[in-house]
Structure formats: C-alpha cells, structure tokens
PDB file of C-alpha atoms in Angstrom:
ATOM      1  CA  UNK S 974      -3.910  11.666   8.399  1.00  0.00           C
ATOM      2  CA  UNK S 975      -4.843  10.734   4.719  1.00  0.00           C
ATOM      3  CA  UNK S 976      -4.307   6.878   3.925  1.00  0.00           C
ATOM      4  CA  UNK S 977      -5.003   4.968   0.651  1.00  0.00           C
ATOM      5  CA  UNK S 978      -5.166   1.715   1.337  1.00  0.00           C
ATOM      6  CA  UNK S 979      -5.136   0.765  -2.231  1.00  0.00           C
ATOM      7  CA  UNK S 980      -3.754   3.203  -4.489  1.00  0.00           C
ATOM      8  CA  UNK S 981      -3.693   1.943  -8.179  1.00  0.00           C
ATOM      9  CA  UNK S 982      -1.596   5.742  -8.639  1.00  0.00           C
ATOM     10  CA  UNK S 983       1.604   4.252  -6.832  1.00  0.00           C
ATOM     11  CA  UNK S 984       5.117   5.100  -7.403  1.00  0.00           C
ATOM     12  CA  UNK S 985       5.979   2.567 -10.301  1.00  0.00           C
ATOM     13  CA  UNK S 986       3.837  -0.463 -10.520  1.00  0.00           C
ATOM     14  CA  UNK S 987       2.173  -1.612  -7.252  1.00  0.00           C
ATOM     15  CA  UNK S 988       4.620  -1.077  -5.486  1.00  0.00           C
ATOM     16  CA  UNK S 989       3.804   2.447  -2.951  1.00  0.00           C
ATOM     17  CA  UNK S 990       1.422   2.861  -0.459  1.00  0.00           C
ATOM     18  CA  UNK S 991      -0.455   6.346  -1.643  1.00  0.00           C
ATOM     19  CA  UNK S 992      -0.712   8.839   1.890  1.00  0.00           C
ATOM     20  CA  UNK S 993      -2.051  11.758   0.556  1.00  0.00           C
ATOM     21  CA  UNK S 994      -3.620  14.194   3.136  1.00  0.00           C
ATOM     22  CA  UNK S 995      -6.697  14.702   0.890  1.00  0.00           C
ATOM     23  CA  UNK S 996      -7.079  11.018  -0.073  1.00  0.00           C
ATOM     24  CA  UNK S 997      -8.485   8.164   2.312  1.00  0.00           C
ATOM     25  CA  UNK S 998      -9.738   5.678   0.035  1.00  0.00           C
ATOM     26  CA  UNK S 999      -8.838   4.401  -3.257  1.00  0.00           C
ATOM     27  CA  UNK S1000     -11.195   1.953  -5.660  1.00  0.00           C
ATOM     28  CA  UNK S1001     -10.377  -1.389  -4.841  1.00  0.00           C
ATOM     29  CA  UNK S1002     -10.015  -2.980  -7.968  1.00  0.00           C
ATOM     30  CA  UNK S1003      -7.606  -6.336  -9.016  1.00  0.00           C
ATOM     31  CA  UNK S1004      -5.597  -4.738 -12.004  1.00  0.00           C
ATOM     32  CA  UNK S1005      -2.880  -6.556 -14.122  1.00  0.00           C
ATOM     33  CA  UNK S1006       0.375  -4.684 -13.995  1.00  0.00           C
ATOM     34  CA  UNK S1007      -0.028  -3.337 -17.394  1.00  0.00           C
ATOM     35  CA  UNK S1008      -2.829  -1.786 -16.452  1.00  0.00           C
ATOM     36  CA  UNK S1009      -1.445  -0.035 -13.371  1.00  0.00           C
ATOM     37  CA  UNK S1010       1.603   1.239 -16.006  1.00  0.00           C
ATOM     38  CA  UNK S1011      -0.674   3.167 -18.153  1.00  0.00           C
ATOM     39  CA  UNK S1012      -1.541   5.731 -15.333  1.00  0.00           C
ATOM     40  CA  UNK S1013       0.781   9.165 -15.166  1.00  0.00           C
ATOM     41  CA  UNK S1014       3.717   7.949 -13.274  1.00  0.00           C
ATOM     42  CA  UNK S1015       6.937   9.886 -14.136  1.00  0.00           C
ATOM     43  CA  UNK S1016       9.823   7.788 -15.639  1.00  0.00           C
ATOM     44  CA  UNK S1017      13.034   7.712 -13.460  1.00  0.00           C
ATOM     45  CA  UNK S1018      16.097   5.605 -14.709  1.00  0.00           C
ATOM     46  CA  UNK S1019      17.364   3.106 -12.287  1.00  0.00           C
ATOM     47  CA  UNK S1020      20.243   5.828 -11.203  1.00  0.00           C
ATOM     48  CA  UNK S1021      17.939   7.701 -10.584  1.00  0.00           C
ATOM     49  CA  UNK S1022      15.473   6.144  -8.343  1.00  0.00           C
ATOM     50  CA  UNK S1023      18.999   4.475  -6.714  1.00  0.00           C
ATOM     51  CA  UNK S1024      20.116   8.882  -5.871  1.00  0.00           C
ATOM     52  CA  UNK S1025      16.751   8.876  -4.126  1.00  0.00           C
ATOM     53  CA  UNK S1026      17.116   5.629  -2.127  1.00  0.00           C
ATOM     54  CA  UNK S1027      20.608   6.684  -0.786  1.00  0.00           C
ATOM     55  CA  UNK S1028      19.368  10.553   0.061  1.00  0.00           C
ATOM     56  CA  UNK S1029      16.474   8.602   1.857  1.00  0.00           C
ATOM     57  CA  UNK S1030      18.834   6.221   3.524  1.00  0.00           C
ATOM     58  CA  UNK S1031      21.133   9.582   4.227  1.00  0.00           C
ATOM     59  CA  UNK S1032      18.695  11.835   5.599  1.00  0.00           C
ATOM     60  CA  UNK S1033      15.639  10.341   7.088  1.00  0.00           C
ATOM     61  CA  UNK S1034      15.722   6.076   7.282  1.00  0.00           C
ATOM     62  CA  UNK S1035      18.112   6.584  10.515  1.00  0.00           C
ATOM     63  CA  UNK S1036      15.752   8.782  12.423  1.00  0.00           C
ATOM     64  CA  UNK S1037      13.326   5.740  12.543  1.00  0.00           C
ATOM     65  CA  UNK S1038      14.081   2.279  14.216  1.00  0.00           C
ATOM     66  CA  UNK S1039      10.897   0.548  13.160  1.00  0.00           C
ATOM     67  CA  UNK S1040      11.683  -1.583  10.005  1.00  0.00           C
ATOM     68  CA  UNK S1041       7.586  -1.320   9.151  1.00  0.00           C
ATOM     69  CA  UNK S1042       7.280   2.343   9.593  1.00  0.00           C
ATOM     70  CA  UNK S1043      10.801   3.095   7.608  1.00  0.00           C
ATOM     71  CA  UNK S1044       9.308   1.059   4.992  1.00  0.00           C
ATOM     72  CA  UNK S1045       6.305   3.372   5.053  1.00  0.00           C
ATOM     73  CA  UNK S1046       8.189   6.488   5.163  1.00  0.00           C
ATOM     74  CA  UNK S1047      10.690   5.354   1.993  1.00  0.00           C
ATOM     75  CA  UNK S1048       7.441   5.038  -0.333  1.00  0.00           C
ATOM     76  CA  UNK S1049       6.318   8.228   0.801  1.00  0.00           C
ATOM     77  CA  UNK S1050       9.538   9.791  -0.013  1.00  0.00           C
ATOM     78  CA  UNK S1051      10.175   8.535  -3.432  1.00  0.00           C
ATOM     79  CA  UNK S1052       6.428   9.274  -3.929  1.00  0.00           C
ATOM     80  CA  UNK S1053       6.574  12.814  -3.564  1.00  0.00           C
ATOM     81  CA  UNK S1054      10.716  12.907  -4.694  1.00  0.00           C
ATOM     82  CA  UNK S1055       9.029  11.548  -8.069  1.00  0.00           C
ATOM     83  CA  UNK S1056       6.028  14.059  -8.325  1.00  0.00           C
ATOM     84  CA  UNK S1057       9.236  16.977  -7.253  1.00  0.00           C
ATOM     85  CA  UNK S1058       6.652  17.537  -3.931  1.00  0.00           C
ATOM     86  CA  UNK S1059       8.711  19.671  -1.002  1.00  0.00           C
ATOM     87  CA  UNK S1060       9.841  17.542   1.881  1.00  0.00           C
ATOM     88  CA  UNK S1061       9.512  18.381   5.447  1.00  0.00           C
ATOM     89  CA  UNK S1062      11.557  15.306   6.959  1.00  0.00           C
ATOM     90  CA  UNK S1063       9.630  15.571  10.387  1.00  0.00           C
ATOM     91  CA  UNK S1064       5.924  15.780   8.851  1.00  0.00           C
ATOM     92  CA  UNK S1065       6.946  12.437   6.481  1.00  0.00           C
ATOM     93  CA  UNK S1066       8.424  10.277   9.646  1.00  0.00           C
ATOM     94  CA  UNK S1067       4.944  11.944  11.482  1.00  0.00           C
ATOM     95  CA  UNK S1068       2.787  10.109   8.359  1.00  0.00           C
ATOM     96  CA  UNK S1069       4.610   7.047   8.178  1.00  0.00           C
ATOM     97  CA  UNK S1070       4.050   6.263  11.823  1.00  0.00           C
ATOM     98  CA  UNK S1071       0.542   7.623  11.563  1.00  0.00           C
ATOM     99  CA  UNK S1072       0.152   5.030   8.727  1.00  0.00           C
ATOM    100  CA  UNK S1073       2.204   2.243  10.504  1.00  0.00           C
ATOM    101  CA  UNK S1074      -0.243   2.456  12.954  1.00  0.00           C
ATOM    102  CA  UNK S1075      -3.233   2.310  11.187  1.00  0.00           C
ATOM    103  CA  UNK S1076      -2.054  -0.559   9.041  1.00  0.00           C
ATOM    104  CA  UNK S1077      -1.402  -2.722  12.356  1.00  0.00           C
ATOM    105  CA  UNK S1078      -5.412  -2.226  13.062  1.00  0.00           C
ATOM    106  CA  UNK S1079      -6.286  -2.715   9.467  1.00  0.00           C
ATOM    107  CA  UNK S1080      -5.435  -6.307   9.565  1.00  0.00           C
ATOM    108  CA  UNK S1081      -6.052  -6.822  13.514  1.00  0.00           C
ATOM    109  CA  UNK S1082      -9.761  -5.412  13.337  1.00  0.00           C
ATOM    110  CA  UNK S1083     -10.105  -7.592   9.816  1.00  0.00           C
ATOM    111  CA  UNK S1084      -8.805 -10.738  12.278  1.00  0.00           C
ATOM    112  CA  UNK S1085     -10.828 -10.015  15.758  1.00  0.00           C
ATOM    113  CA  UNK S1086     -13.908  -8.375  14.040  1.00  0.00           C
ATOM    114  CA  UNK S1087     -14.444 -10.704  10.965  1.00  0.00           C
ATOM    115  CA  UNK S1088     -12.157 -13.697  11.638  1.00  0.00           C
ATOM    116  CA  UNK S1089     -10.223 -13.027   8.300  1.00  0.00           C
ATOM    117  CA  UNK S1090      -7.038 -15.287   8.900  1.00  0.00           C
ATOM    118  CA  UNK S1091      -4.434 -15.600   6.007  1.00  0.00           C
ATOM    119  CA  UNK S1092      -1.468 -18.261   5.177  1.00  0.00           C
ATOM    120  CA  UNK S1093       1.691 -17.207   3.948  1.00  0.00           C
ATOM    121  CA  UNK S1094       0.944 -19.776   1.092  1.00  0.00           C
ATOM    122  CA  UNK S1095      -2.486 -17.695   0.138  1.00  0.00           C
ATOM    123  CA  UNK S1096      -0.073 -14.454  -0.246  1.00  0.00           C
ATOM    124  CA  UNK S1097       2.399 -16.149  -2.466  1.00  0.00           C
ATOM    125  CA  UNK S1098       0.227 -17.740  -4.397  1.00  0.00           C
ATOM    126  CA  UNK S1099      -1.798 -14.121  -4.834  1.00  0.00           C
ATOM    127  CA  UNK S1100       1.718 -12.469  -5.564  1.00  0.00           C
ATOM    128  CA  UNK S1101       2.773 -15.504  -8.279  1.00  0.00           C
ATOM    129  CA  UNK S1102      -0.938 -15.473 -10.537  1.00  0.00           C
ATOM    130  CA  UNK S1103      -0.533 -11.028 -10.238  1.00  0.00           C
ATOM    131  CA  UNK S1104       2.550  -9.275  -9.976  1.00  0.00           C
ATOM    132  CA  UNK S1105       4.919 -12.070 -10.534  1.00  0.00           C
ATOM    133  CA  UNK S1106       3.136 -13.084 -13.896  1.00  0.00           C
ATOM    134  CA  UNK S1107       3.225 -10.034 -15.631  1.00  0.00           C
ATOM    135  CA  UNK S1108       6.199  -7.793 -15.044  1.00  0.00           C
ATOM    136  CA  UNK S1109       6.513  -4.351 -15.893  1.00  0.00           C
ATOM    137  CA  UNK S1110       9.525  -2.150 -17.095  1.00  0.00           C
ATOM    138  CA  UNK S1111       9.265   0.639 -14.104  1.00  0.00           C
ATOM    139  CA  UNK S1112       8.938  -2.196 -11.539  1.00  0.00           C
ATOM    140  CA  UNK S1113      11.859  -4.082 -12.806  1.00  0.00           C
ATOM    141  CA  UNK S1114      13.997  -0.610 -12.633  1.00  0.00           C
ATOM    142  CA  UNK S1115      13.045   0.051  -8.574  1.00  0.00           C
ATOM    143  CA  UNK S1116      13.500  -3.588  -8.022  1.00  0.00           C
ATOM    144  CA  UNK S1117      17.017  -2.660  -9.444  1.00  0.00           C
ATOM    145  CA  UNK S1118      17.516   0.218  -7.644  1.00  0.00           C
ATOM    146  CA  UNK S1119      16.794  -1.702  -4.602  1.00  0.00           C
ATOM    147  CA  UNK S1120      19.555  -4.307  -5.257  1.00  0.00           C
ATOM    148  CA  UNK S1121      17.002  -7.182  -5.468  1.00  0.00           C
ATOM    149  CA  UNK S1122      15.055  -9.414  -7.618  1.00  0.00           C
ATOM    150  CA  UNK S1123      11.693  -8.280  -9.063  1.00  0.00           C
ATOM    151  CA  UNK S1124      10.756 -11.440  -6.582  1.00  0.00           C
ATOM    152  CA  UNK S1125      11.996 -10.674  -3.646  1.00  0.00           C
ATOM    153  CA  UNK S1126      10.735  -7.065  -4.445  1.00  0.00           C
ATOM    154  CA  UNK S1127       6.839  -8.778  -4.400  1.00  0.00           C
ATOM    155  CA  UNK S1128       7.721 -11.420  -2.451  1.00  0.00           C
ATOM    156  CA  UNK S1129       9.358  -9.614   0.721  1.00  0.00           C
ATOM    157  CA  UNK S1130       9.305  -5.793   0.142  1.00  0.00           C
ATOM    158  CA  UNK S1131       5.830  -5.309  -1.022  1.00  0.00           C
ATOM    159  CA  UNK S1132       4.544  -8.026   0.941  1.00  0.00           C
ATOM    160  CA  UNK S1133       2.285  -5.839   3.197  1.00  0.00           C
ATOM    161  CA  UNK S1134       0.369  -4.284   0.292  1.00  0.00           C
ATOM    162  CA  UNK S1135      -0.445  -7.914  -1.713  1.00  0.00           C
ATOM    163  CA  UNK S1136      -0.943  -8.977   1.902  1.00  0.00           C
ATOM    164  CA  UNK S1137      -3.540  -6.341   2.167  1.00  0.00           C
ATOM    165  CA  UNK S1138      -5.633  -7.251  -1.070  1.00  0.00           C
ATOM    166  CA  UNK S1139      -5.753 -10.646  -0.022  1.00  0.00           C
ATOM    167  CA  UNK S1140      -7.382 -10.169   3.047  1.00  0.00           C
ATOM    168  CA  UNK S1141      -9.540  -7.425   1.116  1.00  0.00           C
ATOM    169  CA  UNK S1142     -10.813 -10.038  -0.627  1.00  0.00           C
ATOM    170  CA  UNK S1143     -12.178 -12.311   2.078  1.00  0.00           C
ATOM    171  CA  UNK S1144     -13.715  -8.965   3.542  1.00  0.00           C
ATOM    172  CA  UNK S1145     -15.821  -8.030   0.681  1.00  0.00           C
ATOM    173  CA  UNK S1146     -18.603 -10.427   1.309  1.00  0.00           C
ATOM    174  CA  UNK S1147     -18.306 -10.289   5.179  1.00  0.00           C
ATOM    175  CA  UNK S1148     -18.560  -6.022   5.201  1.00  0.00           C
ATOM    176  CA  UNK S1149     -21.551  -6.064   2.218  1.00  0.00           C
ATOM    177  CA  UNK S1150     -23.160  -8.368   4.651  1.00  0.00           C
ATOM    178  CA  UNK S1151     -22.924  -6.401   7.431  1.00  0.00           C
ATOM    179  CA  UNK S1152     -24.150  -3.566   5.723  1.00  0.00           C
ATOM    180  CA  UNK S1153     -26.506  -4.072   2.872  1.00  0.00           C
ATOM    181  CA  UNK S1154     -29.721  -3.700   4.523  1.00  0.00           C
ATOM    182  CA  UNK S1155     -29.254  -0.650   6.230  1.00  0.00           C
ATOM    183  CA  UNK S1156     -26.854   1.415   3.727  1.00  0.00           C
ATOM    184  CA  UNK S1157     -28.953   3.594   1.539  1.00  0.00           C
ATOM    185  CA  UNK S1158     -26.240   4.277  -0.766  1.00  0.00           C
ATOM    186  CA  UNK S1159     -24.380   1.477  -3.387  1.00  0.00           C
ATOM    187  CA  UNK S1160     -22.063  -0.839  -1.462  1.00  0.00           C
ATOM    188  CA  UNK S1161     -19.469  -0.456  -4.469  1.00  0.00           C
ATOM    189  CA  UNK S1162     -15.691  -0.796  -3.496  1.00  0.00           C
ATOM    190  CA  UNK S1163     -15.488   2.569  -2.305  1.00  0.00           C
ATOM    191  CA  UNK S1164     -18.363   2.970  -0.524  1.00  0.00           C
ATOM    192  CA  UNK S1165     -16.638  -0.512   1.285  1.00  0.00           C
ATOM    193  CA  UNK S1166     -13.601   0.761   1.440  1.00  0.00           C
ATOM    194  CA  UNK S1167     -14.992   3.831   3.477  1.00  0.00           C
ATOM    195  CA  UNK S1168     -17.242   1.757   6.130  1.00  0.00           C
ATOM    196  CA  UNK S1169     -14.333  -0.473   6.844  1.00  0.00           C
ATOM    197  CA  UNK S1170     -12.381   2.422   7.540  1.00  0.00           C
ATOM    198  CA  UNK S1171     -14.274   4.058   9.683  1.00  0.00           C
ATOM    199  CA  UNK S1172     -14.343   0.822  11.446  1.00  0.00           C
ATOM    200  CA  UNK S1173     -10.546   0.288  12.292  1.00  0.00           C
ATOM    201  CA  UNK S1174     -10.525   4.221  12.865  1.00  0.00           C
ATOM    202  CA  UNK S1175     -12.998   3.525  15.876  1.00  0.00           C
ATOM    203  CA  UNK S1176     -10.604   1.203  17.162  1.00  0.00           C
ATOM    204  CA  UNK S1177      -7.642   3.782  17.539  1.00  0.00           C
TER     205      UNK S1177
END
C-alpha cells in the first residue's frame, strides 16, 4: 500500500490525496496555491474533468458504500484518468479502503499517542488564511465540475486533507521531541513524516 499523506503533486491544486504504490511520504511543506499550480499537472477543461466524475460515478462510486473511502477512491481515479494511467476498478476500490483505513489511525494515533485534539474552528480558519485566500484557475474548474463552490470544495470536500496539515502541525514539535536524541539522521519533514508513519503502521 503506497500513501502520501501530503502530496504537493495532486490532481489540480490541493485538492487529491497522492496513493502511489512507490510513494509513502511526501515533504511536508505549507505552500500557497500558486505555488502548488506551477508543478506538471495536465490541464483538463471543466467538461472534461465533469466526463470523468460521471464515468467514476458510473462505474466504480456504487461498488463502495463508505462516503470516506468513495471519496478516496474518486481522487485516485481522476488522478490516474488525468496522468491517462490504466484502471483496474477492483485494485483502485482495494487502495482506497487500504487508505481509508490508514487515514482513520493517522488522526486516532495523533489523538491517543500525542493528545493532538483539533476544533472545527482551527480547520476553517487554516482553510480561510490558505486555500480560500488565494484561488487558483484548475481548482476553480474541479470545484465546477463538482457542482459546488470553490468553498464548499475546501470547506467540505477537501476537508480531510487541510484537516490533516493542521494536526501535522501540532505534531511537528511533539514527534522531533520524541526523537531527536536518538535519531542519527536530520529530523527534516521527511525524515518526520517517515517515523510517524511507521508509528500508525504499528498500530494496524
């Protein structure tokens, strides 16, 4: 199972969870949207990243009852739709649960293991100085596709992810802590990234 926890190379701004086999951590590092538009994302018009959505919704959203883990399994589809990757339905609804699951412990080790507890008001407030305060053009177009706002497209839809960095944040400290005495190698993000990991993976 390959999960990026933080992917700054997500489908159109932000907005995808990266699962690649090959890939289990990404640099966690706060970028501005523009930033995260520079990187080589293939353009799709709003029709269509709207033909993907409805072959998605067609062939693979009603083989999965979990809201969470069809989420999961949409990004991964217009992920690898938009970088014209072969499909194999099964294998995709196989990762998203996979991920699903692994996502539930992220945040529940972060909780019982570190006491990292977040408000709803400390996510919004994240989402409205970021994402919300610099729009870009691709993220406006899937927010389109997706028949909602470019708000309710951070606010609701992408929730998780922002979700995700703010609790990252309050981790930081707590994990270089834990760590920095008996690590022989940097404690940079990645090297973070790749202890806490291997923490919540212990816990499956």
């Amino acid at each position: 199972m390959g999960i990026s926890i933080f992917s700054i190379l997500v489908v159109i701004a932000l907005v995808f969870t990266n699962m690649r086999d090959d890939d289990l951590s990404e640099p966690i590092e706060k970028v501005t949207n523009s930033q995260v538009e520079t990187k080589a994302v293939p353009e799709m018009t709003v029709g269509e990243l709207k033909g993907i959505l409805t072959d998605f919704q067609r062939d693979v959203a009603p083989q999965i009852k979990n809201d969470f883990e069809r989420k999961l399994a949409e990004r991964l589809y217009v992920e690898m739709k938009l970088f014209d990757e072969s499909i194999d339905i099964n294998r995709l609804i196989t990762r998203a649960t996979e991920q699903a699951d692994f996502e539930r412990a992220w945040l529940t080790h972060a909780k019982d293991e570190y006491g990292v507890v977040i408000t709803d008001e400390e996510v919004d407030g994240w989402i409205e100085r970021g994402p919300d305060a610099e729009v870009v053009e691709s993220q406006r177009r899937y927010a389109e596709a997706k028949e909602m706002s470019v708000y309710e497209l951070n606010h609701n839809y992408d929730r998780d992810q922002y979700m995700k960095w703010v609790v990252w944040e309050r981790l930081i400290p707590l994990i270089t802590e834990r760590y920095e005495e008996s690590s022989e190698q940097v404690l940079d993000n990645n090297r973070l990234i790749e202890l806490y990991e291997k923490e919540v993976k212990d816990t499956l």
